[in-house]
Coordinates of C-alpha atoms in Angstrom, one line a residue:
X1 CA 97.2 13.5 113.9
X2 CA 93.4 12.3 112.4
X3 CA 94.3 8.2 111.8
X4 CA 94.3 8.5 115.7
X5 CA 89.8 8.7 114.8
X6 CA 89.8 7.0 110.9
X7 CA 87.4 4.5 110.4
X8 CA 85.5 5.2 115.1
X9 CA 82.5 6.4 114.9
X10 CA 81.5 9.4 116.7
X11 CA 79.1 11.2 119.5
X12 CA 78.5 14.4 118.8
X13 CA 77.5 16.2 122.1
X14 CA 76.0 19.7 122.6
X15 CA 77.5 21.6 125.1
X16 CA 75.2 20.8 127.8
X17 CA 75.8 17.9 127.3
X18 CA 79.7 17.9 127.3
X19 CA 79.9 18.9 130.7
X20 CA 77.7 16.4 133.2
X21 CA 79.1 14.0 130.2
X22 CA 82.7 14.8 131.2
X23 CA 82.2 14.6 135.3
X24 CA 80.1 11.4 135.3
X25 CA 83.2 9.3 133.7
X26 CA 86.6 11.9 135.6
X27 CA 86.3 10.4 139.0
X28 CA 86.9 6.7 137.8
X29 CA 89.6 7.6 135.9
X30 CA 92.5 6.6 137.7
X31 CA 96.4 6.5 137.5
X32 CA 95.8 6.6 133.5
X33 CA 94.9 9.9 133.9
X34 CA 93.8 13.1 132.3
X35 CA 95.5 14.1 129.5
X36 CA 94.8 17.4 127.6
X37 CA 96.3 19.9 124.2
X38 CA 95.2 23.3 123.6
X39 CA 95.8 24.4 120.4
X40 CA 94.6 27.4 119.8
X41 CA 95.4 31.1 121.0
X42 CA 92.2 32.4 122.6
X43 CA 89.5 31.2 124.4
X44 CA 86.0 32.8 125.9
X45 CA 86.6 31.8 129.4
X46 CA 83.7 33.6 130.2
X47 CA 82.5 35.6 133.7
X48 CA 86.0 33.3 134.8
X49 CA 86.7 36.7 137.7
X50 CA 90.5 37.0 136.8
X51 CA 89.3 37.1 132.4
X52 CA 87.4 39.1 132.9
X53 CA 89.2 41.4 134.4
X54 CA 92.3 41.2 132.1
X55 CA 89.6 41.5 129.1
X56 CA 88.5 45.5 130.8
X57 CA 92.5 46.0 130.7
X58 CA 93.0 45.6 134.1
X59 CA 96.2 43.5 135.1
X60 CA 97.1 43.2 137.8
X61 CA 94.3 43.3 139.3
X62 CA 93.3 40.5 136.6
X63 CA 96.8 38.5 138.2
X64 CA 96.3 40.0 141.8
X65 CA 92.5 37.7 141.3
X66 CA 94.6 34.4 140.3
X67 CA 96.8 34.2 143.2
X68 CA 93.9 34.2 145.4
X69 CA 92.5 30.8 143.3
X70 CA 96.0 29.5 145.4
X71 CA 93.6 27.6 148.5
X72 CA 90.9 26.8 145.3
X73 CA 93.2 25.8 143.5
X74 CA 94.8 23.0 146.8
X75 CA 91.1 22.5 147.6
X76 CA 89.5 20.9 143.7
X77 CA 93.4 19.6 142.8
X78 CA 94.1 17.6 147.0
X79 CA 91.2 16.0 146.4
X80 CA 92.6 15.0 142.2
X81 CA 95.2 14.1 143.8
X82 CA 93.8 12.4 146.5
X83 CA 92.4 10.2 144.3
X84 CA 95.6 8.8 142.3
X85 CA 94.0 10.8 139.5
X86 CA 97.7 12.4 137.6
X87 CA 97.1 16.6 135.3
X88 CA 98.3 16.7 132.5
X89 CA 97.8 19.1 130.2
X90 CA 100.8 20.4 127.4
X91 CA 99.8 23.0 125.4
X92 CA 101.0 24.9 122.8
X93 CA 102.0 28.3 122.1
X94 CA 102.8 30.9 118.7
X95 CA 105.1 33.5 118.8
X96 CA 104.3 35.9 119.2
X97 CA 103.0 35.3 122.4
X98 CA 98.6 36.0 122.9
X99 CA 97.8 38.1 125.4
X100 CA 95.4 35.1 126.3
X101 CA 97.8 32.9 126.4
X102 CA 100.8 35.1 128.6
X103 CA 97.4 35.4 131.0
X104 CA 96.6 31.8 131.1
X105 CA 100.3 30.6 131.4
X106 CA 99.9 33.0 134.9
X107 CA 97.0 30.9 136.3
X108 CA 99.2 27.6 134.0
X109 CA 101.9 28.4 136.5
X110 CA 100.2 28.8 139.7
X111 CA 97.6 25.2 138.5
X112 CA 101.7 23.4 138.2
X113 CA 101.9 24.6 141.9
X114 CA 98.7 22.2 143.3
X115 CA 99.0 19.5 141.2
X116 CA 98.4 20.3 137.4
X117 CA 101.3 18.9 135.1
X118 CA 101.4 21.5 132.3
X119 CA 104.4 20.8 129.5
X120 CA 104.8 24.0 126.9
X121 CA 105.0 22.9 123.2
X122 CA 105.7 26.2 120.5
X123 CA 104.3 25.1 118.2
X124 CA 106.7 24.9 115.1
X125 CA 107.4 21.4 117.1
X126 CA 104.2 20.4 116.2
X127 CA 104.6 21.8 112.6
X128 CA 105.2 18.4 111.5
X129 CA 102.1 17.0 112.6
X130 CA 100.2 19.7 111.0
X131 CA 100.8 20.2 107.6
X132 CA 96.5 19.9 105.9
X133 CA 95.1 21.9 110.5
X134 CA 96.4 22.3 112.9
X135 CA 95.8 19.8 115.9
X136 CA 92.3 19.1 117.6
X137 CA 91.9 20.2 121.2
X138 CA 91.8 17.4 122.4
X139 CA 91.2 16.2 126.1
X140 CA 91.3 12.3 127.6
X141 CA 90.4 10.6 130.2
X142 CA 92.3 7.2 131.0
X143 CA 90.9 4.8 129.1
X144 CA 87.2 6.2 129.2
X145 CA 86.9 8.5 126.1
X146 CA 88.6 11.4 123.8
X147 CA 86.6 14.3 123.2
X148 CA 87.4 16.2 120.5
X149 CA 86.0 19.8 122.1
X150 CA 84.9 22.2 119.9
X151 CA 84.8 26.3 119.7
X152 CA 82.3 29.3 118.2
X153 CA 84.5 31.3 115.7
X154 CA 85.3 33.6 119.5
X155 CA 86.2 30.9 121.1
X156 CA 83.0 30.2 123.8
X157 CA 83.0 26.2 123.7
X158 CA 80.6 24.6 121.6
X159 CA 81.1 20.9 122.8
X160 CA 82.7 17.7 121.5
X161 CA 82.6 15.1 119.9
X162 CA 83.4 11.6 122.0
X163 CA 84.8 8.6 121.4
X164 CA 84.8 5.2 124.0
X165 CA 86.6 3.3 121.2
X166 CA 89.2 1.5 123.6
X167 CA 92.0 1.6 120.4
X168 CA 90.9 5.7 119.4
X169 CA 91.3 5.9 123.5
X170 CA 94.9 4.7 124.0
X171 CA 95.9 6.2 120.8
X172 CA 94.8 9.8 121.7
X173 CA 96.4 9.1 125.3
X174 CA 99.6 7.9 123.5
X175 CA 99.8 11.5 121.7
X176 CA 99.3 13.0 124.2
X177 CA 102.1 11.6 125.6
X178 CA 104.1 12.0 122.6
X179 CA 104.1 16.2 122.9
X180 CA 104.1 16.0 126.7
X181 CA 107.6 14.9 126.5
X182 CA 108.3 17.5 123.8
X183 CA 107.1 20.2 125.5
X184 CA 108.9 22.3 128.8
X185 CA 107.2 22.5 132.1
X186 CA 106.0 25.5 132.0
X187 CA 107.9 25.6 136.0
X188 CA 110.9 26.5 134.3
X189 CA 109.2 28.0 131.2
X190 CA 107.3 30.7 132.1
X191 CA 109.6 32.6 134.8
X192 CA 112.1 32.7 131.5
X193 CA 109.6 33.6 129.7
X194 CA 106.6 35.2 130.7
X195 CA 107.0 36.9 133.4
X196 CA 109.1 39.6 133.1
X197 CA 106.2 40.4 130.4
X198 CA 105.4 43.8 130.5
X199 CA 100.8 43.6 130.7
X200 CA 99.1 43.2 127.6
X201 CA 97.0 44.9 125.2
X202 CA 93.7 42.7 125.7
X203 CA 92.2 44.0 122.8
X204 CA 95.1 42.3 120.9

């Protein structure tokens, strides 16, 4: 799928520049919405409290902290919904499920209750697109921009390359919509595949 970007010039943004650039564009994207592709099986979520508890081995507390985020998510996603912005995420999952994915799907299962539409896609379903390399981490903001996100080997956010050409953004959005349609809603996937799993070993 790298042909989506063939011949296009992107602007490299360091992490300190990426975040404000993203936020400045986010609130004007409208009905075409936010589309994100997550392919990596572990990210470093920094000091996010539930993640910190998960990494320390306190699984019960980690889940409790996710539940305590419900009022925050209700307010945050309520504002986004009122602005007419749709939130869509494609989460690729490899087998066996990594501890991070088990943790993140607990977060995403709660988020979807407040308006973020999450489609879970088993990794074998995207093999046709990964003959040369894994799919990139992508974030599409309506018709505004598409970001190819970068991370360090440890999964720490490391900036992005931004493309604003209308054809590149449209192709990226269409590709993510295609992947989204191939997956299964987290509201069905989570209770069947994740909810019953024992506490993960964060050291794995």
